[in-house]
PDB file of C-alpha atoms in Angstrom:
ATOM      1  CA  UNK A   1     -39.737 -75.201  48.659  1.00  0.00           C
ATOM      2  CA  UNK A   2     -37.213 -73.118  46.933  1.00  0.00           C
ATOM      3  CA  UNK A   3     -37.166 -72.865  43.227  1.00  0.00           C
ATOM      4  CA  UNK A   4     -34.433 -74.723  41.599  1.00  0.00           C
ATOM      5  CA  UNK A   5     -31.942 -72.558  39.849  1.00  0.00           C
ATOM      6  CA  UNK A   6     -30.362 -73.727  36.731  1.00  0.00           C
ATOM      7  CA  UNK A   7     -26.638 -74.084  37.182  1.00  0.00           C
ATOM      8  CA  UNK A   8     -24.619 -71.239  35.666  1.00  0.00           C
ATOM      9  CA  UNK A   9     -22.839 -72.169  32.550  1.00  0.00           C
ATOM     10  CA  UNK A  10     -19.432 -70.780  31.975  1.00  0.00           C
ATOM     11  CA  UNK A  11     -18.665 -69.347  28.613  1.00  0.00           C
ATOM     12  CA  UNK A  12     -15.709 -70.970  27.017  1.00  0.00           C
ATOM     13  CA  UNK A  13     -12.454 -69.010  27.348  1.00  0.00           C
ATOM     14  CA  UNK A  14     -11.670 -67.032  24.178  1.00  0.00           C
ATOM     15  CA  UNK A  15      -8.506 -67.692  22.358  1.00  0.00           C
ATOM     16  CA  UNK A  16      -5.940 -64.846  22.097  1.00  0.00           C
ATOM     17  CA  UNK A  17      -7.023 -64.202  18.501  1.00  0.00           C
ATOM     18  CA  UNK A  18     -10.552 -63.413  19.676  1.00  0.00           C
ATOM     19  CA  UNK A  19      -9.785 -60.944  22.473  1.00  0.00           C
ATOM     20  CA  UNK A  20      -9.941 -57.756  20.300  1.00  0.00           C
ATOM     21  CA  UNK A  21      -6.252 -56.939  20.105  1.00  0.00           C
ATOM     22  CA  UNK A  22      -6.352 -56.842  16.333  1.00  0.00           C
ATOM     23  CA  UNK A  23      -9.394 -54.546  16.372  1.00  0.00           C
ATOM     24  CA  UNK A  24      -7.757 -52.210  18.889  1.00  0.00           C
ATOM     25  CA  UNK A  25      -4.534 -52.107  16.887  1.00  0.00           C
ATOM     26  CA  UNK A  26      -6.497 -51.413  13.682  1.00  0.00           C
ATOM     27  CA  UNK A  27      -8.407 -48.540  15.305  1.00  0.00           C
ATOM     28  CA  UNK A  28      -5.208 -46.964  16.636  1.00  0.00           C
ATOM     29  CA  UNK A  29      -3.576 -47.275  13.213  1.00  0.00           C
ATOM     30  CA  UNK A  30      -6.582 -45.655  11.534  1.00  0.00           C
ATOM     31  CA  UNK A  31      -6.538 -42.819  14.082  1.00  0.00           C
ATOM     32  CA  UNK A  32      -2.838 -42.161  13.434  1.00  0.00           C
ATOM     33  CA  UNK A  33      -3.465 -42.177   9.676  1.00  0.00           C
ATOM     34  CA  UNK A  34      -6.380 -39.739  10.113  1.00  0.00           C
ATOM     35  CA  UNK A  35      -4.182 -37.334  12.061  1.00  0.00           C
ATOM     36  CA  UNK A  36      -1.497 -37.633   9.388  1.00  0.00           C
ATOM     37  CA  UNK A  37      -3.978 -36.821   6.631  1.00  0.00           C
ATOM     38  CA  UNK A  38      -5.364 -33.844   8.590  1.00  0.00           C
ATOM     39  CA  UNK A  39      -1.853 -32.513   9.251  1.00  0.00           C
ATOM     40  CA  UNK A  40      -0.924 -32.851   5.574  1.00  0.00           C
ATOM     41  CA  UNK A  41      -4.115 -31.130   4.423  1.00  0.00           C
ATOM     42  CA  UNK A  42      -3.588 -28.304   6.922  1.00  0.00           C
ATOM     43  CA  UNK A  43      -0.022 -27.813   5.705  1.00  0.00           C
ATOM     44  CA  UNK A  44      -1.097 -27.817   2.071  1.00  0.00           C
ATOM     45  CA  UNK A  45      -3.896 -25.324   2.750  1.00  0.00           C
ATOM     46  CA  UNK A  46      -1.553 -23.033   4.682  1.00  0.00           C
ATOM     47  CA  UNK A  47       1.050 -23.223   1.934  1.00  0.00           C
ATOM     48  CA  UNK A  48      -1.592 -22.360  -0.660  1.00  0.00           C
ATOM     49  CA  UNK A  49      -2.668 -19.296   1.322  1.00  0.00           C
ATOM     50  CA  UNK A  50       0.927 -18.166   1.867  1.00  0.00           C
ATOM     51  CA  UNK A  51       1.785 -18.656  -1.801  1.00  0.00           C
ATOM     52  CA  UNK A  52      -1.341 -16.764  -2.811  1.00  0.00           C
ATOM     53  CA  UNK A  53      -0.452 -13.834  -0.533  1.00  0.00           C
ATOM     54  CA  UNK A  54       3.102 -13.767  -1.887  1.00  0.00           C
ATOM     55  CA  UNK A  55       1.823 -13.678  -5.462  1.00  0.00           C
ATOM     56  CA  UNK A  56      -0.658 -10.916  -4.549  1.00  0.00           C
ATOM     57  CA  UNK A  57       2.123  -8.909  -2.899  1.00  0.00           C
ATOM     58  CA  UNK A  58       4.289  -9.283  -6.008  1.00  0.00           C
ATOM     59  CA  UNK A  59       1.369  -8.004  -8.064  1.00  0.00           C
ATOM     60  CA  UNK A  60       1.066  -5.037  -5.669  1.00  0.00           C
ATOM     61  CA  UNK A  61       4.755  -4.228  -6.091  1.00  0.00           C
ATOM     62  CA  UNK A  62       4.387  -4.444  -9.878  1.00  0.00           C
ATOM     63  CA  UNK A  63       1.371  -2.116  -9.696  1.00  0.00           C
ATOM     64  CA  UNK A  64       3.494   0.224  -7.551  1.00  0.00           C
ATOM     65  CA  UNK A  65       6.131   0.248 -10.289  1.00  0.00           C
ATOM     66  CA  UNK A  66       3.465   1.237 -12.812  1.00  0.00           C
ATOM     67  CA  UNK A  67       2.162   3.915 -10.436  1.00  0.00           C
ATOM     68  CA  UNK A  68       5.709   5.218  -9.979  1.00  0.00           C
ATOM     69  CA  UNK A  69       6.079   5.736 -13.732  1.00  0.00           C
ATOM     70  CA  UNK A  70       2.700   7.499 -13.837  1.00  0.00           C
ATOM     71  CA  UNK A  71       3.548   9.828 -10.942  1.00  0.00           C
ATOM     72  CA  UNK A  72       7.005  10.573 -12.385  1.00  0.00           C
ATOM     73  CA  UNK A  73       5.349  11.640 -15.630  1.00  0.00           C
ATOM     74  CA  UNK A  74       2.860  13.699 -13.610  1.00  0.00           C
ATOM     75  CA  UNK A  75       5.743  15.441 -11.805  1.00  0.00           C
ATOM     76  CA  UNK A  76       7.505  16.224 -15.056  1.00  0.00           C
ATOM     77  CA  UNK A  77       4.322  17.528 -16.679  1.00  0.00           C
ATOM     78  CA  UNK A  78       3.472  19.694 -13.655  1.00  0.00           C
ATOM     79  CA  UNK A  79       6.916  21.262 -13.691  1.00  0.00           C
ATOM     80  CA  UNK A  80       6.878  21.793 -17.464  1.00  0.00           C
ATOM     81  CA  UNK A  81       3.374  23.306 -17.384  1.00  0.00           C
ATOM     82  CA  UNK A  82       4.509  25.758 -14.703  1.00  0.00           C
ATOM     83  CA  UNK A  83       7.424  26.957 -16.794  1.00  0.00           C
ATOM     84  CA  UNK A  84      10.037  24.512 -15.537  1.00  0.00           C
ATOM     85  CA  UNK A  85      10.037  25.664 -11.928  1.00  0.00           C
ATOM     86  CA  UNK A  86      10.481  23.427  -8.912  1.00  0.00           C
ATOM     87  CA  UNK A  87       7.308  21.876  -7.558  1.00  0.00           C
ATOM     88  CA  UNK A  88       7.531  23.937  -4.363  1.00  0.00           C
ATOM     89  CA  UNK A  89       6.815  27.099  -6.379  1.00  0.00           C
ATOM     90  CA  UNK A  90       3.788  25.848  -8.289  1.00  0.00           C
ATOM     91  CA  UNK A  91       0.596  27.576  -7.244  1.00  0.00           C
ATOM     92  CA  UNK A  92      -1.775  26.091  -6.314  1.00  0.00           C
ATOM     93  CA  UNK A  93       0.041  23.080  -4.933  1.00  0.00           C
ATOM     94  CA  UNK A  94      -1.002  19.779  -6.554  1.00  0.00           C
ATOM     95  CA  UNK A  95      -2.973  17.394  -4.322  1.00  0.00           C
ATOM     96  CA  UNK A  96      -0.207  14.806  -4.442  1.00  0.00           C
ATOM     97  CA  UNK A  97       2.525  17.202  -3.262  1.00  0.00           C
ATOM     98  CA  UNK A  98       3.334  18.011   0.344  1.00  0.00           C
ATOM     99  CA  UNK A  99       5.980  20.541   1.168  1.00  0.00           C
ATOM    100  CA  UNK A 100       7.405  19.997   4.651  1.00  0.00           C
ATOM    101  CA  UNK A 101       7.183  23.136   6.729  1.00  0.00           C
ATOM    102  CA  UNK A 102      10.144  24.049   8.933  1.00  0.00           C
ATOM    103  CA  UNK A 103      11.815  20.749   8.203  1.00  0.00           C
ATOM    104  CA  UNK A 104      15.550  20.579   7.823  1.00  0.00           C
ATOM    105  CA  UNK A 105      15.723  16.797   7.686  1.00  0.00           C
ATOM    106  CA  UNK A 106      16.915  15.473   4.360  1.00  0.00           C
ATOM    107  CA  UNK A 107      14.487  12.561   4.411  1.00  0.00           C
ATOM    108  CA  UNK A 108      10.914  12.238   5.433  1.00  0.00           C
ATOM    109  CA  UNK A 109      10.016   9.061   7.258  1.00  0.00           C
ATOM    110  CA  UNK A 110       7.773   6.840   5.155  1.00  0.00           C
ATOM    111  CA  UNK A 111       4.075   7.405   5.855  1.00  0.00           C
ATOM    112  CA  UNK A 112       2.644   4.947   8.357  1.00  0.00           C
ATOM    113  CA  UNK A 113      -0.279   2.604   7.804  1.00  0.00           C
ATOM    114  CA  UNK A 114      -2.365   4.989   9.919  1.00  0.00           C
ATOM    115  CA  UNK A 115      -1.480   7.899   7.622  1.00  0.00           C
ATOM    116  CA  UNK A 116      -2.522   5.982   4.509  1.00  0.00           C
ATOM    117  CA  UNK A 117      -5.758   4.761   6.097  1.00  0.00           C
ATOM    118  CA  UNK A 118      -6.740   8.249   7.251  1.00  0.00           C
ATOM    119  CA  UNK A 119      -5.743   9.907   3.974  1.00  0.00           C
ATOM    120  CA  UNK A 120      -7.592   7.338   1.864  1.00  0.00           C
ATOM    121  CA  UNK A 121     -10.724   7.495   4.036  1.00  0.00           C
ATOM    122  CA  UNK A 122     -10.676  11.311   4.058  1.00  0.00           C
ATOM    123  CA  UNK A 123     -10.139  11.439   0.297  1.00  0.00           C
ATOM    124  CA  UNK A 124      -6.967  13.519   0.654  1.00  0.00           C
ATOM    125  CA  UNK A 125      -4.614  10.864  -0.736  1.00  0.00           C
ATOM    126  CA  UNK A 126      -3.840  11.213  -4.433  1.00  0.00           C
ATOM    127  CA  UNK A 127      -5.206   8.208  -6.287  1.00  0.00           C
ATOM    128  CA  UNK A 128      -2.797   7.312  -9.072  1.00  0.00           C
ATOM    129  CA  UNK A 129      -4.635   6.376 -12.269  1.00  0.00           C
ATOM    130  CA  UNK A 130      -3.474   2.898 -13.228  1.00  0.00           C
ATOM    131  CA  UNK A 131      -4.000   1.290 -16.642  1.00  0.00           C
ATOM    132  CA  UNK A 132      -7.247  -0.543 -17.332  1.00  0.00           C
ATOM    133  CA  UNK A 133      -7.195  -4.154 -16.220  1.00  0.00           C
ATOM    134  CA  UNK A 134      -5.082  -3.461 -13.146  1.00  0.00           C
ATOM    135  CA  UNK A 135      -6.881  -4.816 -10.100  1.00  0.00           C
ATOM    136  CA  UNK A 136      -4.868  -2.808  -7.563  1.00  0.00           C
ATOM    137  CA  UNK A 137      -5.415   0.716  -6.263  1.00  0.00           C
ATOM    138  CA  UNK A 138      -2.445   3.026  -5.744  1.00  0.00           C
ATOM    139  CA  UNK A 139      -2.063   6.261  -3.823  1.00  0.00           C
ATOM    140  CA  UNK A 140       0.940   8.558  -3.877  1.00  0.00           C
ATOM    141  CA  UNK A 141       2.516  11.276  -1.787  1.00  0.00           C
ATOM    142  CA  UNK A 142       5.373  13.410  -3.093  1.00  0.00           C
ATOM    143  CA  UNK A 143       7.525  15.471  -0.727  1.00  0.00           C
ATOM    144  CA  UNK A 144      10.562  17.607  -1.253  1.00  0.00           C
ATOM    145  CA  UNK A 145      13.656  15.641  -0.282  1.00  0.00           C
ATOM    146  CA  UNK A 146      15.238  18.806   1.186  1.00  0.00           C
ATOM    147  CA  UNK A 147      18.492  18.018  -0.554  1.00  0.00           C
ATOM    148  CA  UNK A 148      20.474  20.854  -2.063  1.00  0.00           C
ATOM    149  CA  UNK A 149      20.070  21.180  -5.825  1.00  0.00           C
ATOM    150  CA  UNK A 150      22.852  19.631  -7.829  1.00  0.00           C
ATOM    151  CA  UNK A 151      25.104  21.557 -10.219  1.00  0.00           C
ATOM    152  CA  UNK A 152      22.504  21.288 -12.997  1.00  0.00           C
ATOM    153  CA  UNK A 153      19.823  22.902 -10.817  1.00  0.00           C
ATOM    154  CA  UNK A 154      17.838  19.706 -10.355  1.00  0.00           C
ATOM    155  CA  UNK A 155      15.543  19.220  -7.377  1.00  0.00           C
ATOM    156  CA  UNK A 156      15.001  15.963  -5.530  1.00  0.00           C
ATOM    157  CA  UNK A 157      11.637  14.556  -4.465  1.00  0.00           C
ATOM    158  CA  UNK A 158      10.701  11.577  -2.369  1.00  0.00           C
ATOM    159  CA  UNK A 159       7.790   9.583  -3.813  1.00  0.00           C
ATOM    160  CA  UNK A 160       5.818   7.319  -1.482  1.00  0.00           C
ATOM    161  CA  UNK A 161       3.346   4.902  -3.064  1.00  0.00           C
ATOM    162  CA  UNK A 162       0.822   2.763  -1.213  1.00  0.00           C
ATOM    163  CA  UNK A 163      -0.766  -0.007  -3.277  1.00  0.00           C
ATOM    164  CA  UNK A 164      -3.637  -2.233  -2.152  1.00  0.00           C
ATOM    165  CA  UNK A 165      -4.970  -5.230  -4.030  1.00  0.00           C
ATOM    166  CA  UNK A 166      -8.678  -5.022  -4.834  1.00  0.00           C
ATOM    167  CA  UNK A 167      -9.433  -7.744  -2.265  1.00  0.00           C
ATOM    168  CA  UNK A 168      -7.879  -5.584   0.522  1.00  0.00           C
ATOM    169  CA  UNK A 169      -5.832  -8.532   1.796  1.00  0.00           C
ATOM    170  CA  UNK A 170      -2.355  -7.530   0.675  1.00  0.00           C
ATOM    171  CA  UNK A 171      -0.657  -4.183   0.252  1.00  0.00           C
ATOM    172  CA  UNK A 172       2.757  -2.831  -0.638  1.00  0.00           C
ATOM    173  CA  UNK A 173       4.515   0.407   0.226  1.00  0.00           C
ATOM    174  CA  UNK A 174       7.287   1.631  -2.026  1.00  0.00           C
ATOM    175  CA  UNK A 175       9.531   4.652  -1.962  1.00  0.00           C
ATOM    176  CA  UNK A 176      11.611   6.262  -4.670  1.00  0.00           C
ATOM    177  CA  UNK A 177      13.842   9.303  -4.973  1.00  0.00           C
ATOM    178  CA  UNK A 178      13.098  11.330  -8.100  1.00  0.00           C
ATOM    179  CA  UNK A 179      15.416  13.895  -9.638  1.00  0.00           C
ATOM    180  CA  UNK A 180      13.546  16.631 -11.500  1.00  0.00           C
ATOM    181  CA  UNK A 181      15.582  18.870 -13.764  1.00  0.00           C
ATOM    182  CA  UNK A 182      14.157  21.950 -15.441  1.00  0.00           C
TER     183      UNK A 182
END
C-alpha cells in the first residue's frame, strides 16, 4: 500500500506590509545616499588637489620673481666688472648668456619644456641661487633681444626663467625684458 502523504499546508498570504517593499525602498535610498557621499568626497578631493596645485604654481611664480631680481643683479655686475660693456662682448661668455648666431629676429621664442629638461639634465642650464628657505629651483637663460640700442646706449636682453617646485609637480616659466645701461 502506498504511504500516506500528509496534506500540504498553505502558508498564509502575507499582508502588503510584509512583502519587502519597505526593505527594497530603504536599500535603494541607502544606495543613492552612498553615491551622493562618494560624489561629494570625490569633488572635495579634486578641489583640494586643484587648489594645492594653484598655490604651488603661485609659489613658483613668486620664486621666479626672486630669481629675476637675482639674475638682473648678476647681469648688472657682469657688465660693471667687464668695464661697462654689453654682455655680448664679455669674454668668456657667462654660462647663463646665449648670444644668438645669425639671428635677425628681435625676439627669441621662449625655451620649450624639452629645452629646459635637456639643459637641466645636462647641467648646462644656469641654476639661479635663491635665498635660503625657498623650496623651488630656478634656472635662467639670458639672450640678446636684438633690438637696436636706445639713445642712451642701453642694450636689451630677454630673460627666461624656469622654476620648479621641489616636489616636481608644478612649474612656472616667466620671461622679462631687461634694459642694461652702461
